[in-house]
Tab-separated table of C-alpha atoms in Angstrom:
chain	number	residue	atom	x	y	z
A	1	MET	CA	0.000	0.000	0.000
A	2	PRO	CA	1.583	3.342	-1.036
A	3	ILE	CA	2.156	6.174	1.436
A	4	LEU	CA	-0.458	8.884	0.936
A	5	GLY	CA	1.026	12.209	-0.132
A	6	LEU	CA	4.328	10.699	-1.282
A	7	ALA	CA	5.291	10.492	-4.951
A	8	PRO	CA	6.543	7.053	-6.019
A	9	SER	CA	10.321	6.701	-6.039
A	10	SER	CA	12.139	5.401	-9.079
A	11	GLY	CA	15.348	4.572	-7.235
A	12	PRO	CA	16.188	1.496	-5.156
A	13	THR	CA	15.788	1.615	-1.390
A	14	LYS	CA	18.939	1.392	0.702
A	15	PRO	CA	19.512	-0.871	2.530
A	16	ALA	CA	17.901	-3.468	0.277
A	17	HIS	CA	16.428	-5.488	3.157
A	18	PHE	CA	14.284	-2.561	4.354
A	19	ASN	CA	10.713	-1.888	3.234
A	20	ILE	CA	9.011	0.949	5.092
A	21	GLU	CA	5.552	-0.237	4.054
A	22	LYS	CA	6.151	-3.393	6.101
A	23	VAL	CA	7.251	-1.375	9.136
A	24	ILE	CA	4.373	1.090	9.298
A	25	ARG	CA	1.190	-0.305	10.824
A	26	PRO	CA	-1.431	-1.070	8.135
A	27	ASN	CA	-4.037	1.208	9.723
A	28	ILE	CA	-1.562	4.104	9.511
A	29	LEU	CA	-0.792	3.428	5.848
A	30	ALA	CA	-4.528	3.455	5.131
A	31	LEU	CA	-5.064	6.670	7.080
A	32	HIS	CA	-6.420	9.683	5.219
A	33	PRO	CA	-4.877	12.643	7.084
A	34	TYR	CA	-7.129	15.249	8.640
A	35	ARG	CA	-7.397	18.134	6.225
A	36	CYS	CA	-7.289	21.361	8.218
A	37	ALA	CA	-8.425	24.797	7.071
A	38	ARG	CA	-4.950	26.288	6.696
A	39	ASP	CA	-3.784	23.436	4.453
A	40	ASP	CA	-5.646	25.051	1.559
A	41	TYR	CA	-5.602	28.829	2.085
A	42	GLN	CA	-3.699	31.120	4.454
A	43	GLU	CA	-4.543	34.578	3.070
A	44	GLY	CA	-7.643	36.677	2.516
A	45	ILE	CA	-10.788	37.060	4.629
A	46	LEU	CA	-10.534	33.805	6.529
A	47	LEU	CA	-14.037	32.614	7.397
A	48	ASP	CA	-13.344	28.894	7.152
A	49	ALA	CA	-11.942	27.752	10.523
A	50	ASN	CA	-14.416	29.131	13.087
A	51	GLU	CA	-11.774	31.365	14.636
A	52	ASN	CA	-12.649	34.451	16.686
A	53	ALA	CA	-12.871	37.189	14.055
A	54	LEU	CA	-12.557	39.969	16.667
A	55	GLY	CA	-9.086	38.853	17.714
A	56	HIS	CA	-7.456	37.880	20.983
A	57	SER	CA	-8.122	39.457	24.366
A	58	ILE	CA	-4.547	40.002	25.600
A	59	GLN	CA	-3.798	43.642	26.390
A	60	SER	CA	-0.529	45.198	25.292
A	61	SER	CA	0.203	46.053	28.911
A	62	SER	CA	0.190	42.364	29.877
A	63	GLN	CA	3.396	40.653	30.957
A	64	ILE	CA	4.508	39.786	27.408
A	65	PRO	CA	7.711	41.146	25.851
A	66	LEU	CA	6.729	44.032	23.569
A	67	GLU	CA	8.707	42.655	20.608
A	68	LEU	CA	6.917	39.315	20.785
A	69	TYR	CA	3.524	40.937	21.306
A	70	SER	CA	3.981	43.207	18.290
A	71	SER	CA	4.992	40.393	15.966
A	72	LEU	CA	2.137	38.121	17.022
A	73	ASP	CA	-0.661	40.594	17.676
A	74	ALA	CA	-2.395	40.110	14.312
A	75	ASN	CA	-2.052	36.333	14.280
A	76	LEU	CA	-2.882	34.929	17.706
A	77	HIS	CA	-6.564	34.420	16.903
A	78	ARG	CA	-5.694	32.408	13.796
A	79	TYR	CA	-4.656	28.789	13.712
A	80	PRO	CA	-0.925	28.377	13.040
A	81	ASP	CA	0.639	27.246	9.806
A	82	PRO	CA	0.251	23.439	9.794
A	83	SER	CA	3.515	22.827	7.938
A	84	HIS	CA	6.028	25.585	8.904
A	85	ASP	CA	8.033	25.096	5.723
A	86	GLU	CA	10.370	28.032	6.409
A	87	ILE	CA	11.491	26.492	9.700
A	88	LYS	CA	12.015	23.158	7.978
A	89	SER	CA	13.994	24.828	5.203
A	90	ARG	CA	16.361	26.479	7.662
A	91	ILE	CA	16.839	23.235	9.593
A	92	ALA	CA	17.478	21.278	6.375
A	93	LYS	CA	20.130	23.807	5.349
A	94	LEU	CA	21.715	23.821	8.812
A	95	ARG	CA	21.955	20.020	8.907
A	96	GLY	CA	23.010	19.541	5.286
A	97	LEU	CA	19.841	17.845	4.039
A	98	PRO	CA	18.503	18.363	0.505
A	99	SER	CA	14.963	19.584	1.223
A	100	ILE	CA	12.143	20.126	3.692
A	101	LYS	CA	10.870	16.666	2.740
A	102	HIS	CA	13.524	15.308	5.122
A	103	VAL	CA	12.291	17.345	8.138
A	104	PHE	CA	9.415	16.814	10.583
A	105	LEU	CA	8.598	19.137	13.487
A	106	GLY	CA	7.157	17.950	16.769
A	107	VAL	CA	6.216	19.353	20.167
A	108	GLY	CA	9.606	18.547	21.608
A	109	SER	CA	11.388	15.280	20.856
A	110	ASP	CA	8.873	13.585	23.124
A	111	GLU	CA	6.100	13.981	20.530
A	112	VAL	CA	8.383	12.448	17.903
A	113	ILE	CA	9.170	9.508	20.200
A	114	ASP	CA	5.505	8.867	20.906
A	115	LEU	CA	4.401	9.338	17.306
A	116	ILE	CA	6.966	7.034	15.742
A	117	MET	CA	5.996	4.347	18.225
A	118	ARG	CA	2.321	4.743	17.375
A	119	VAL	CA	2.857	4.536	13.627
A	120	CYS	CA	5.277	1.590	13.693
A	121	VAL	CA	4.616	-0.632	16.692
A	122	ALA	CA	1.404	-2.588	17.251
A	123	PRO	CA	0.227	-2.416	20.891
A	124	ALA	CA	0.439	-5.636	22.921
A	125	ARG	CA	2.138	-7.477	20.047
A	126	GLU	CA	5.345	-5.703	19.058
A	127	LYS	CA	8.348	-4.172	20.816
A	128	ILE	CA	11.082	-1.590	20.895
A	129	LEU	CA	14.713	-2.085	21.905
A	130	ILE	CA	16.533	0.371	24.173
A	131	THR	CA	20.100	0.488	25.501
A	132	PRO	CA	20.217	1.411	29.223
A	133	PRO	CA	21.299	3.633	30.757
A	134	THR	CA	19.326	5.907	28.472
A	135	TYR	CA	16.635	8.573	28.250
A	136	GLY	CA	13.639	7.512	30.324
A	137	MET	CA	10.896	8.656	27.953
A	138	TYR	CA	11.467	5.747	25.569
A	139	ALA	CA	10.240	3.315	28.206
A	140	VAL	CA	7.477	5.647	29.426
A	141	CYS	CA	6.059	6.097	25.910
A	142	ALA	CA	6.286	2.368	25.291
A	143	GLN	CA	4.313	1.629	28.440
A	144	VAL	CA	1.692	4.256	27.609
A	145	ASN	CA	1.268	2.676	24.169
A	146	ASP	CA	1.228	-0.897	25.555
A	147	ILE	CA	4.434	-1.760	23.710
A	148	GLY	CA	6.984	-4.334	24.866
A	149	ILE	CA	10.546	-3.323	25.727
A	150	VAL	CA	13.740	-5.283	25.081
A	151	ARG	CA	16.764	-3.976	26.971
A	152	CYS	CA	20.375	-4.397	25.823
A	153	ASN	CA	22.701	-2.547	28.166
A	154	LEU	CA	25.500	-0.367	26.931
A	155	ASN	CA	29.020	-1.426	27.809
A	156	LEU	CA	28.909	-0.948	31.591
A	157	SER	CA	32.325	-2.382	32.373
A	158	GLY	CA	34.572	0.098	30.640
A	159	SER	CA	36.292	-2.613	28.592
A	160	GLU	CA	36.551	-2.578	24.810
A	161	GLY	CA	33.183	-2.581	23.071
A	162	GLU	CA	32.082	-3.888	19.713
A	163	GLY	CA	32.512	-2.047	16.429
A	164	GLY	CA	35.851	-0.553	17.348
A	165	GLU	CA	34.459	1.481	20.236
A	166	GLU	CA	36.355	1.911	23.449
A	167	GLY	CA	35.272	2.620	26.962
A	168	ARG	CA	32.320	2.803	29.243
A	169	PHE	CA	28.810	3.216	27.786
A	170	SER	CA	29.856	2.329	24.251
A	171	LEU	CA	27.380	0.438	22.090
A	172	LEU	CA	27.593	-3.368	22.202
A	173	VAL	CA	26.573	-4.355	18.703
A	174	ASP	CA	26.647	-8.157	18.965
A	175	PRO	CA	24.151	-8.416	21.864
A	176	ILE	CA	21.799	-6.083	19.960
A	177	LYS	CA	22.029	-8.268	16.873
A	178	GLU	CA	21.409	-11.361	18.990
A	179	ALA	CA	18.295	-9.762	20.497
A	180	ILE	CA	17.027	-8.825	17.037
A	181	SER	CA	17.591	-12.333	15.696
A	182	ALA	CA	15.805	-13.816	18.693
A	183	ASP	CA	12.739	-11.561	18.456
A	184	SER	CA	11.276	-10.527	15.107
A	185	SER	CA	8.646	-8.378	16.850
A	186	ILE	CA	11.209	-5.619	17.541
A	187	LYS	CA	10.211	-2.741	15.250
A	188	LEU	CA	12.260	0.182	16.597
A	189	ILE	CA	15.699	0.576	18.171
A	190	PHE	CA	16.234	3.754	20.220
A	191	LEU	CA	19.821	4.953	20.596
A	192	CYS	CA	20.797	8.147	22.400
A	193	SER	CA	23.914	9.931	21.103
A	194	PRO	CA	25.414	11.628	23.022
A	195	GLY	CA	23.747	9.516	25.658
A	196	ASN	CA	21.590	10.768	28.490
A	197	PRO	CA	22.803	10.298	31.207
A	198	THR	CA	26.075	8.927	29.818
A	199	GLY	CA	27.305	11.832	27.680
A	200	THR	CA	28.868	9.284	25.321
A	201	SER	CA	28.549	9.511	21.533
A	202	ILE	CA	27.730	6.417	19.481
A	203	CYS	CA	30.374	5.343	17.006
A	204	LEU	CA	28.944	5.705	13.478
A	205	LYS	CA	30.656	2.457	12.469
A	206	SER	CA	28.598	0.626	15.095
A	207	LEU	CA	25.442	2.383	13.940
A	208	ARG	CA	26.104	1.362	10.348
A	209	SER	CA	26.533	-2.226	11.464
A	210	ILE	CA	23.028	-2.259	12.941
A	211	LEU	CA	21.474	-0.413	10.000
A	212	ASP	CA	23.026	-2.915	7.596
A	213	TYR	CA	21.982	-5.972	9.622
A	214	ASP	CA	19.493	-7.685	7.331
A	215	ALA	CA	17.737	-9.543	10.150
A	216	PHE	CA	16.372	-6.223	11.417
A	217	LYS	CA	13.504	-4.983	9.288
A	218	GLY	CA	12.606	-1.984	11.432
A	219	ILE	CA	13.872	1.548	12.030
A	220	VAL	CA	16.799	2.790	14.110
A	221	VAL	CA	15.983	6.059	15.912
A	222	VAL	CA	19.020	8.070	17.025
A	223	ASP	CA	18.252	10.757	19.594
A	224	GLU	CA	20.734	13.620	19.118
A	225	ALA	CA	19.423	16.158	21.626
A	226	TYR	CA	23.012	17.039	22.640
A	227	ILE	CA	24.723	16.610	19.265
A	228	ASP	CA	25.930	20.210	18.915
A	229	PHE	CA	28.142	19.699	21.974
A	230	ALA	CA	29.786	16.581	20.514
A	231	GLY	CA	31.988	18.082	17.798
A	232	GLU	CA	32.305	17.612	14.054
A	233	GLY	CA	31.514	14.252	12.520
A	234	ALA	CA	29.489	12.904	15.436
A	235	SER	CA	26.010	13.255	13.934
A	236	ALA	CA	24.207	10.376	12.248
A	237	VAL	CA	22.511	12.862	9.894
A	238	SER	CA	25.355	12.168	7.455
A	239	LEU	CA	23.987	8.616	7.068
A	240	ILE	CA	20.409	9.575	6.164
A	241	LYS	CA	21.123	9.693	2.438
A	242	ASP	CA	22.171	6.036	2.504
A	243	TYR	CA	19.703	4.578	5.003
A	244	ALA	CA	15.922	4.668	4.690
A	245	ASN	CA	15.737	2.793	8.009
A	246	LEU	CA	17.288	5.663	9.998
A	247	CYS	CA	15.511	8.461	11.853
A	248	VAL	CA	17.528	11.139	13.661
A	249	MET	CA	15.872	13.241	16.358
A	250	GLN	CA	17.150	16.679	17.336
A	251	THR	CA	15.774	19.585	19.346
A	252	LEU	CA	16.046	23.315	19.895
A	253	SER	CA	15.973	22.772	23.667
A	254	LYS	CA	19.675	22.244	24.377
A	255	SER	CA	22.258	23.963	22.184
A	256	PHE	CA	19.757	26.607	21.015
A	257	GLY	CA	18.645	27.290	24.592
A	258	LEU	CA	14.933	27.125	23.730
A	259	ALA	CA	13.612	24.422	26.038
A	260	ALA	CA	10.484	26.485	26.773
A	261	ILE	CA	9.174	26.535	23.182
A	262	ARG	CA	9.055	22.706	22.911
A	263	LEU	CA	10.249	22.226	19.356
A	264	GLY	CA	11.673	18.844	18.375
A	265	VAL	CA	12.830	17.621	14.995
A	266	ALA	CA	12.862	14.318	13.136
A	267	LEU	CA	15.259	13.978	10.206
A	268	ALA	CA	14.879	11.060	7.804
A	269	GLN	CA	14.215	10.114	4.209
A	270	PRO	CA	10.890	11.440	2.813
A	271	PRO	CA	8.761	8.268	3.183
A	272	LEU	CA	9.041	8.217	6.980
A	273	ILE	CA	8.665	12.011	7.206
A	274	GLN	CA	5.477	11.791	5.139
A	275	VAL	CA	4.028	9.093	7.416
A	276	LEU	CA	4.734	11.214	10.497
A	277	THR	CA	3.198	14.253	8.787
A	278	ASN	CA	0.076	12.290	7.851
A	279	THR	CA	-0.375	11.197	11.463
A	280	LYS	CA	0.459	14.266	13.560
A	281	ALA	CA	-2.075	16.630	15.109
A	282	PRO	CA	-3.094	19.319	12.555
A	283	TYR	CA	-1.602	22.381	14.302
A	284	ASN	CA	1.015	20.857	16.592
A	285	ILE	CA	3.520	23.766	16.500
A	286	SER	CA	2.114	26.999	17.925
A	287	THR	CA	2.593	30.398	16.291
A	288	PRO	CA	4.646	31.830	19.213
A	289	SER	CA	6.934	28.783	19.124
A	290	ALA	CA	7.315	29.092	15.367
A	291	HIS	CA	8.252	32.788	15.547
A	292	LEU	CA	10.921	32.088	18.154
A	293	ALA	CA	12.249	29.096	16.212
A	294	LEU	CA	12.594	31.162	13.049
A	295	ALA	CA	14.471	33.840	14.957
A	296	ALA	CA	16.795	31.222	16.462
A	297	LEU	CA	17.550	29.784	13.019
A	298	GLN	CA	18.661	33.107	11.526
A	299	PRO	CA	22.382	32.993	10.571
A	300	ASP	CA	23.441	35.480	13.260
A	301	ALA	CA	21.521	33.567	15.928
A	302	VAL	CA	23.063	30.276	14.827
A	303	GLN	CA	26.504	31.830	15.175
A	304	THR	CA	25.587	33.067	18.658
A	305	MET	CA	24.502	29.523	19.499
A	306	ARG	CA	27.862	28.181	18.383
A	307	ASP	CA	29.710	30.830	20.378
A	308	LYS	CA	27.773	29.828	23.491
A	309	ILE	CA	28.586	26.180	22.855
A	310	SER	CA	32.285	27.062	22.797
A	311	THR	CA	31.900	28.844	26.124
A	312	LEU	CA	30.014	25.911	27.654
A	313	LEU	CA	32.590	23.386	26.445
A	314	ALA	CA	35.381	25.425	28.033
A	315	SER	CA	33.313	25.663	31.213
A	316	ARG	CA	32.724	21.909	31.118
A	317	ASP	CA	36.481	21.267	31.065
A	318	LYS	CA	37.031	23.727	33.900
A	319	LEU	CA	34.202	22.168	35.933
A	320	LYS	CA	35.659	18.709	35.388
A	321	GLU	CA	39.020	19.942	36.692
A	322	SER	CA	37.368	21.552	39.726
A	323	LEU	CA	35.509	18.331	40.546
A	324	SER	CA	38.764	16.369	40.369
A	325	LYS	CA	40.152	18.570	43.155
A	326	LEU	CA	37.437	17.219	45.469
A	327	ALA	CA	38.723	13.645	45.192
A	328	HIS	CA	39.867	13.727	48.819
A	329	LEU	CA	36.226	14.251	49.813
A	330	GLY	CA	34.966	11.294	47.818
A	331	VAL	CA	34.289	12.669	44.344
A	332	GLY	CA	35.267	10.091	41.746
A	333	GLN	CA	36.445	10.655	38.213
A	334	THR	CA	33.763	11.661	35.730
A	335	ILE	CA	32.432	8.729	33.715
A	336	GLY	CA	31.205	8.428	30.125
A	337	GLY	CA	32.312	10.339	27.063
A	338	ASN	CA	31.720	13.882	28.338
A	339	ASN	CA	30.364	14.817	24.889
A	340	ALA	CA	27.352	16.829	26.105
A	341	ASN	CA	26.654	19.891	28.271
A	342	PHE	CA	26.785	17.887	31.487
A	343	LEU	CA	29.097	15.673	33.519
A	344	VAL	CA	28.326	12.420	35.318
A	345	VAL	CA	30.348	11.926	38.466
A	346	PRO	CA	30.223	9.214	41.157
A	347	ILE	CA	30.110	10.104	44.838
A	348	LEU	CA	32.240	7.584	46.717
A	349	ASN	CA	32.107	6.073	50.163
A	350	ARG	CA	34.987	7.721	52.015
A	351	GLU	CA	35.935	4.493	53.776
A	352	THR	CA	35.698	1.955	50.960
A	353	GLY	CA	36.241	4.217	47.936
A	354	ALA	CA	33.309	2.541	46.146
A	355	PRO	CA	30.420	4.433	44.527
A	356	ASP	CA	27.799	5.007	47.223
A	357	ASN	CA	24.131	5.505	46.318
A	358	VAL	CA	23.164	6.438	49.876
A	359	ARG	CA	25.784	9.149	50.159
A	360	SER	CA	25.165	10.342	46.600
A	361	ASN	CA	21.434	10.679	47.174
A	362	LYS	CA	22.071	12.529	50.419
A	363	VAL	CA	24.428	14.939	48.643
A	364	TYR	CA	21.816	15.519	45.930
A	365	LYS	CA	19.084	16.326	48.464
A	366	THR	CA	21.285	18.490	50.673
A	367	LEU	CA	22.460	20.596	47.730
A	368	ALA	CA	18.852	21.205	46.679
A	369	GLU	CA	17.231	21.698	50.082
A	370	GLU	CA	19.765	23.378	52.376
A	371	LYS	CA	21.864	26.501	52.036
A	372	GLY	CA	24.227	28.578	54.081
A	373	ALA	CA	24.156	32.340	54.508
A	374	ASP	CA	26.080	33.067	51.305
A	375	GLU	CA	24.765	30.122	49.281
A	376	GLN	CA	21.881	29.254	46.994
A	377	TYR	CA	20.024	26.011	46.469
A	378	VAL	CA	21.866	23.948	43.866
A	379	VAL	CA	19.909	21.299	41.973
A	380	VAL	CA	21.741	18.475	40.236
A	381	ARG	CA	20.240	15.117	39.150
A	382	TYR	CA	20.647	11.876	41.069
A	383	ARG	CA	21.276	9.022	38.609
A	384	GLY	CA	22.485	6.251	40.941
A	385	GLY	CA	19.604	3.952	40.011
A	386	GLU	CA	20.637	3.713	36.349
A	387	PRO	CA	22.686	0.723	35.124
A	388	GLY	CA	26.392	1.457	35.342
A	389	CYS	CA	25.805	4.731	37.190
A	390	GLN	CA	25.991	3.621	40.811
A	391	GLY	CA	26.559	6.548	43.144
A	392	CYS	CA	26.366	9.081	40.327
A	393	VAL	CA	24.957	12.557	40.038
A	394	ARG	CA	24.542	14.310	36.706
A	395	ILE	CA	25.640	17.952	36.715
A	396	THR	CA	24.622	20.350	33.952
A	397	VAL	CA	27.320	22.856	33.050
A	398	GLY	CA	26.116	26.219	34.338
A	399	SER	CA	27.380	29.760	34.036
A	400	GLU	CA	30.774	30.572	35.535
A	401	VAL	CA	29.113	31.918	38.679
A	402	GLU	CA	26.811	28.913	38.966
A	403	ASN	CA	29.672	26.444	38.567
A	404	GLU	CA	31.683	28.228	41.235
A	405	MET	CA	28.729	28.120	43.629
A	406	LEU	CA	28.258	24.417	42.936
A	407	ILE	CA	31.891	23.581	43.742
A	408	LYS	CA	31.907	25.741	46.852
A	409	LYS	CA	28.707	24.225	48.203
A	410	LEU	CA	29.570	20.662	47.167
A	411	GLU	CA	32.892	20.920	49.008
A	412	ARG	CA	31.124	22.042	52.179
A	413	VAL	CA	28.406	19.381	51.972
A	414	LEU	CA	30.831	16.551	51.309
A	415	ALA	CA	33.009	17.585	54.244
A	416	THR	CA	30.064	17.004	56.583
A	417	MET	CA	29.288	13.447	55.362
């Protein structure tokens, strides 16, 4: 059954063992997308969508930045553009993709995660594969959608991994292949690169090995929320041209500093993008979010983003050095690849020198709930319950002042435990 809205392709699909029409659920392939009012016309006297013709009720004196209010004032009572082609065009250019047909926009990456599960994986019958420790929403969305979960841990030991990778939290390709061969109901594989909470980038050679594995007929989803912190050559977007069974997720939340607007991105070959477009809610990206996204994707704003990344990477290295100076108080060496805007560090038992979940959790709570006269509350993330992360806290790289406050307070708290 052809994908509605997609012109037939004359070229062969790569890899040859993949057929997207056998991955997408039949009811989704047969779906006729909801046709919304703005799909047809966006100009003129718009009397087709039952909007409020008298406009919105927000006063200019309300607590809204004047610049944003002025740009949106005439549009807030109208439904947003359902496609946002200009945003897609700027993202395609930024990521080196040929057209907007390779770009899908979602309400954060979480909408993309949920949507791709719903279009590919049959509830109560089929499964996804994840590689703990990893982003928790994969499992949450699977449970919400009544989808089974197969878990293949990353390399937790720190020894050499498969596919030429080295070190802790690298991808173990052979166990993933074994799981795929043992269970044909696995439709999606979710990989996080750089990992959350690991901070480790996936080796593209390992990713290729899974994409080329002819026993797997499904789609590999690579979550690249932190990719702009990982350096040149780390992104799997470079593989999209060769692999129809690859979907790369990105977001404006991290490197662009726009977590509040909830704009996520899926990058893939046009057939999968068309299926996601056919299935999404009609007006999923709001007009205020779209305006801010367009502003963030202007060339000067992109350069500012890159400048801030450089600053954060330098701060990350400085923070790592500062944490190492607290070794005498039971702060272990940072673990993982340190390829994101955070560090993962174990808190050790001062007597045994082993990672200590009890002490780590106590440090986490004390930092967030107690403060001295010249201190502020400092909130990090306890990750000791994740595989391979015993005793660990995850620390986002802050501003220079914030990092200094963290180290000062952490030193005091650790000295009391």
